[in-house]
mmCIF file of N, CA and C in Angstrom:
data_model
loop_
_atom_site.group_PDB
_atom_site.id
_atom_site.type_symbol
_atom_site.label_atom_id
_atom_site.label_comp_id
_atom_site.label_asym_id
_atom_site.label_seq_id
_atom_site.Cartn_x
_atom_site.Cartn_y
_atom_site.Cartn_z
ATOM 1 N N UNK A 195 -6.090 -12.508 2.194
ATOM 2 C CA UNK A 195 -5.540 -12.027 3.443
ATOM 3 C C UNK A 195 -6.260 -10.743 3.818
ATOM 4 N N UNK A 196 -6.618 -10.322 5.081
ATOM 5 C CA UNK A 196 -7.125 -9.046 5.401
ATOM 6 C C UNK A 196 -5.943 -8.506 6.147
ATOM 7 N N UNK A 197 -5.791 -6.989 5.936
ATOM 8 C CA UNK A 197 -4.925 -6.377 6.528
ATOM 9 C C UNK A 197 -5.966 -4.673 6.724
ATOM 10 N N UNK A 198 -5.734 -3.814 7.494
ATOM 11 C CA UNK A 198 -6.228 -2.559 7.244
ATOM 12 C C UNK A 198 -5.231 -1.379 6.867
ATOM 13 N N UNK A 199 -5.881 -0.985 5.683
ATOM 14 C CA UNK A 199 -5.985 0.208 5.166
ATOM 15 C C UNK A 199 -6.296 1.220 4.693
ATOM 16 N N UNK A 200 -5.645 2.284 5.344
ATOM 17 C CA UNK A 200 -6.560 3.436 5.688
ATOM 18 C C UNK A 200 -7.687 3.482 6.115
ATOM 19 N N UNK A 201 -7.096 2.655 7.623
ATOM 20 C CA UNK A 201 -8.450 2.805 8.660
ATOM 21 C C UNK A 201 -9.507 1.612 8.274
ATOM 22 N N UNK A 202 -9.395 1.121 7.182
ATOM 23 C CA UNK A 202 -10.375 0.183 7.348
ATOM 24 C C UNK A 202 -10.190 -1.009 6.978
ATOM 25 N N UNK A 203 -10.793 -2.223 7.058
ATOM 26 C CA UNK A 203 -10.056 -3.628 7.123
ATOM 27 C C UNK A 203 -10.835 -4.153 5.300
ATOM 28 N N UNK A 204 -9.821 -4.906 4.651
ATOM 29 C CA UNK A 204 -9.999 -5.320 3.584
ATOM 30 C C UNK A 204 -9.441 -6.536 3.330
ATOM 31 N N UNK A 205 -9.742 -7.208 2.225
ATOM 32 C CA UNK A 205 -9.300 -8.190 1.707
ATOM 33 C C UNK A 205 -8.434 -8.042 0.630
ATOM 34 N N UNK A 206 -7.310 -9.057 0.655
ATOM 35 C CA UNK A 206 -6.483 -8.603 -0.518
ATOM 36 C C UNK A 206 -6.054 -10.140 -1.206
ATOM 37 N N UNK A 207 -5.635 -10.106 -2.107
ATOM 38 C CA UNK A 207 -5.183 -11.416 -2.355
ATOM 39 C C UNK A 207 -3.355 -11.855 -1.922
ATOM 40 N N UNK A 208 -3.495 -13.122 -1.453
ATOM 41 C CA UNK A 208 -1.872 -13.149 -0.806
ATOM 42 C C UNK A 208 -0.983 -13.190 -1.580
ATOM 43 N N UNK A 209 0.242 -12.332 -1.062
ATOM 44 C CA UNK A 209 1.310 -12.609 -1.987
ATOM 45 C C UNK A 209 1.426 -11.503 -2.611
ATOM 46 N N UNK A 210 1.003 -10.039 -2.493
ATOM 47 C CA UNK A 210 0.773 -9.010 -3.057
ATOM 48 C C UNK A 210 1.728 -7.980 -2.165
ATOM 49 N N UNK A 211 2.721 -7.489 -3.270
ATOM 50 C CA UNK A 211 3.613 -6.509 -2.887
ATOM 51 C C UNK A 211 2.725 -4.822 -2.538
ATOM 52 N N UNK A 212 3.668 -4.170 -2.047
ATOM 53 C CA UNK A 212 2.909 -2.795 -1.939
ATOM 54 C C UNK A 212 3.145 -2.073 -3.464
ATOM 55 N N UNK A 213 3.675 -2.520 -4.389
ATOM 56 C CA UNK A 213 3.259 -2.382 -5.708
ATOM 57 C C UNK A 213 2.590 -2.224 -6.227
ATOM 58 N N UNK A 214 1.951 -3.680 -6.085
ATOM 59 C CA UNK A 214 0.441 -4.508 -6.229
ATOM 60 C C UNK A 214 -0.416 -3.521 -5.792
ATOM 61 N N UNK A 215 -0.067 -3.259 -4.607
ATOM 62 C CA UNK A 215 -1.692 -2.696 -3.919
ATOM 63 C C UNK A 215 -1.672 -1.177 -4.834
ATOM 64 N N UNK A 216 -0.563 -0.338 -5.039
ATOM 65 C CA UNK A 216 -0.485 0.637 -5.559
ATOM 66 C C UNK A 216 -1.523 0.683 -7.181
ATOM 67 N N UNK A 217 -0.974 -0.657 -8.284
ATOM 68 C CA UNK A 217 -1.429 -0.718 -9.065
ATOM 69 C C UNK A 217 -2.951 -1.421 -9.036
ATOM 70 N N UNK A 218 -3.456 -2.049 -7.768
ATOM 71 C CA UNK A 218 -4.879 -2.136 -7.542
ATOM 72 C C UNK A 218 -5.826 -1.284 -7.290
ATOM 73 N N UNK A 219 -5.044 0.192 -6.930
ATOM 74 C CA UNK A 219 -6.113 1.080 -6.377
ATOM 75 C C UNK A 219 -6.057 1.695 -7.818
ATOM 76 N N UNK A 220 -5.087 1.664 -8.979
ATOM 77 C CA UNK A 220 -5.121 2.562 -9.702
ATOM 78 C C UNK A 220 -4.197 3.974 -9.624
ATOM 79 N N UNK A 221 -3.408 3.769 -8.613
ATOM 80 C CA UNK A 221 -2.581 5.059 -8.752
ATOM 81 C C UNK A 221 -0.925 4.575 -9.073
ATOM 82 N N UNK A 222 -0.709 3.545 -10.055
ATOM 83 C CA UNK A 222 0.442 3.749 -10.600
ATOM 84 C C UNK A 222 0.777 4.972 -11.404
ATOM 85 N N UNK A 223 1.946 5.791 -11.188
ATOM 86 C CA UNK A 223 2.416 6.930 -11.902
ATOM 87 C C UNK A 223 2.135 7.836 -10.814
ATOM 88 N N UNK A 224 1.656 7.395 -9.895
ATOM 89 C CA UNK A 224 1.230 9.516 -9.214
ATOM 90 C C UNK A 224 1.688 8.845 -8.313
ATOM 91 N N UNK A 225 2.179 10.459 -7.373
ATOM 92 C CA UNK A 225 3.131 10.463 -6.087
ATOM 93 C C UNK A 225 1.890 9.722 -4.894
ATOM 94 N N UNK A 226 2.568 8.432 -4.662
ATOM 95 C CA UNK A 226 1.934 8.031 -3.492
ATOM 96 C C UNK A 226 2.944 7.637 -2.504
ATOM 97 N N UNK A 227 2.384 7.982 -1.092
ATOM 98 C CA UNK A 227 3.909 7.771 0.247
ATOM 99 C C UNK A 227 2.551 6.271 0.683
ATOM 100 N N UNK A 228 3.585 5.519 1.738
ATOM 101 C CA UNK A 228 2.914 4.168 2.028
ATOM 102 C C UNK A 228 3.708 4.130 3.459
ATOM 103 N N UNK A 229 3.062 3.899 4.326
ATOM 104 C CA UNK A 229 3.570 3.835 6.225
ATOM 105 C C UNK A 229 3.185 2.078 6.118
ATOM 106 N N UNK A 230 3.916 1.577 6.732
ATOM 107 C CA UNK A 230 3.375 -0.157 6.925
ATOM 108 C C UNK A 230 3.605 -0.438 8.502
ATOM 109 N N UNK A 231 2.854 -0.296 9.304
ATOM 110 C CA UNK A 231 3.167 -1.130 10.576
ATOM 111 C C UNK A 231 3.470 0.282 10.824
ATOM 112 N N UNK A 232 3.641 1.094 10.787
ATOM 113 C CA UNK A 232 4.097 2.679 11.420
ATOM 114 C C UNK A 232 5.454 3.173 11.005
ATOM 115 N N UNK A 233 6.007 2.460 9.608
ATOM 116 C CA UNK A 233 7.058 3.072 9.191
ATOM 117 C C UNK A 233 7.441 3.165 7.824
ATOM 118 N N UNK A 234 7.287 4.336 6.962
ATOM 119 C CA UNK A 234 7.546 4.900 6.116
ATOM 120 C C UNK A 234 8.371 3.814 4.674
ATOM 121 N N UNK A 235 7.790 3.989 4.110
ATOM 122 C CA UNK A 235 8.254 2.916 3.088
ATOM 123 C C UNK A 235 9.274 3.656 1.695
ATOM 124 N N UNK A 236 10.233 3.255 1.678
ATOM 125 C CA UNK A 236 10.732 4.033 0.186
ATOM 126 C C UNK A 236 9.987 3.454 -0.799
ATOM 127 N N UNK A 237 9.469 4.229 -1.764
ATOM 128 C CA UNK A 237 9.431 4.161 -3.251
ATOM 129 C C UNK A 237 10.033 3.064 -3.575
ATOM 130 N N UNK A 238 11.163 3.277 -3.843
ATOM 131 C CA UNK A 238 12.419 2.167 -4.545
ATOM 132 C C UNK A 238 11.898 0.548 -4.003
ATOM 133 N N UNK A 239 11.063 0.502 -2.645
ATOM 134 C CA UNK A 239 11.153 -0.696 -1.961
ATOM 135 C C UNK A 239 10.351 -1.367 -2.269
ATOM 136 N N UNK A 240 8.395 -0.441 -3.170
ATOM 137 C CA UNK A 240 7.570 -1.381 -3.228
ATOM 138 C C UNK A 240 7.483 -2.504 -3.526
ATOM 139 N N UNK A 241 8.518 -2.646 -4.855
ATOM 140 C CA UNK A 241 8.071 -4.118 -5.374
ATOM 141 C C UNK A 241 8.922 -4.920 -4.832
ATOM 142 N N UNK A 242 9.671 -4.735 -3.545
ATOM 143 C CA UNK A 242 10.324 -6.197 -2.454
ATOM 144 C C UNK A 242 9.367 -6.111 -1.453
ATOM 145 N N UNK A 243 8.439 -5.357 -0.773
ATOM 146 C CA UNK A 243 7.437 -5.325 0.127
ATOM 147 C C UNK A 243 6.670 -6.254 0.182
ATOM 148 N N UNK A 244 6.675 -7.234 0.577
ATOM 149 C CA UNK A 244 5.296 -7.841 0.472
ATOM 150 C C UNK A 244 4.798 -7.573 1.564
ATOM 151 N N UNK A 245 2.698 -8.101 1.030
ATOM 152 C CA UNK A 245 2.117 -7.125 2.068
ATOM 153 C C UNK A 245 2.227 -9.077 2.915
ATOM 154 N N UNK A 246 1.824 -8.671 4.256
ATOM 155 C CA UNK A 246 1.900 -9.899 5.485
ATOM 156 C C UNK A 246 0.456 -9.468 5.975
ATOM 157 N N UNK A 247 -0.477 -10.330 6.154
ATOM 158 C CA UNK A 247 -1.593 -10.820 6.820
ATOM 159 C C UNK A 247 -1.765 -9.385 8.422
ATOM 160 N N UNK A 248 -2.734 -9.135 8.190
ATOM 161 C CA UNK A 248 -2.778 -8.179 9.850
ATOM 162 C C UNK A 248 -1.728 -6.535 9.449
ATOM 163 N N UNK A 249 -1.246 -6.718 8.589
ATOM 164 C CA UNK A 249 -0.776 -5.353 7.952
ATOM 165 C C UNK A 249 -1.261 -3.881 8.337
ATOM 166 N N UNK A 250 -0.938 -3.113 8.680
ATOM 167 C CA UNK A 250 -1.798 -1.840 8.863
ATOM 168 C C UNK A 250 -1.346 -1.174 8.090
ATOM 169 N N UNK A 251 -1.737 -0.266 6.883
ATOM 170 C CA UNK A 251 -1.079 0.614 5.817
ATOM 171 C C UNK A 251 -2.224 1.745 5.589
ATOM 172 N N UNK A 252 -0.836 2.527 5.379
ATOM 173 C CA UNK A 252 -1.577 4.322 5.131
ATOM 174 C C UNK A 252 -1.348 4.062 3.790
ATOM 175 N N UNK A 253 -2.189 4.495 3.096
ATOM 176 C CA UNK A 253 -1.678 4.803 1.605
ATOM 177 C C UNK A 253 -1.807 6.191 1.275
ATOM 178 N N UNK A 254 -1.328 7.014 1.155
ATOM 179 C CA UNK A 254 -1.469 9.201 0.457
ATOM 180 C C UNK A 254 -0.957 9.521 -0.926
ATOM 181 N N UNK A 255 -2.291 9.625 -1.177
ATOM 182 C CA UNK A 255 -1.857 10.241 -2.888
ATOM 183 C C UNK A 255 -1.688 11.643 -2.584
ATOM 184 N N UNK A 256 -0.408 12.108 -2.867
ATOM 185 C CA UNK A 256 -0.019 13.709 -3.176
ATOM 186 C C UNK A 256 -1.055 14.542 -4.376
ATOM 187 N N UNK A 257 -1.615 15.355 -3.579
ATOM 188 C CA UNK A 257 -2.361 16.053 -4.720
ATOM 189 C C UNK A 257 -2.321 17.972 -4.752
ATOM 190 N N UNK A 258 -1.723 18.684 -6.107
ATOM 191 C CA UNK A 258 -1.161 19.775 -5.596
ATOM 192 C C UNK A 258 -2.408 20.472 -5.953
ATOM 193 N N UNK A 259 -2.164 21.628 -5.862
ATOM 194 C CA UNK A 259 -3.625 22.849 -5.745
ATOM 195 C C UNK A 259 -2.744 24.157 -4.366
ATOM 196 N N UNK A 260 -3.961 24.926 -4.770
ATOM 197 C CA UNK A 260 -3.390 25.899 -3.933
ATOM 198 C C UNK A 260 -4.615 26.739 -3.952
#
């Protein structure tokens, strides 16, 4: 399935929660926020999310510094 994220269009395999995509990029464990379609996703929700075909998703890894 292609959907875009963060701005750019990709392929994903179907059937893949925003879990999934979390643990595909490699950032399971660190603070990441997720927008789908233009609205804010809880934490608690990834693994009922599934991603849908044409998807638009922000993905933001929190990173502190100062």
């Amino acid at each position: 399935m292609r959907i875009h994220l963060n701005g750019k269009e990709v392929s994903l395999p179907d059937g893949m929660t925003l879990r999934d995509l979390v643990r595909h990029y490699d950032l399971d464990g660190e603070p990441v926020a997720i927008e789908r379609n233009g609205q804010v996703v809880d934490q608690q929700a990834f693994e009922a999310e599934v991603i849908q075909e044409g998807d638009v998703i922000e993905m933001v890894r929190f990173v502190g510094g100062g």
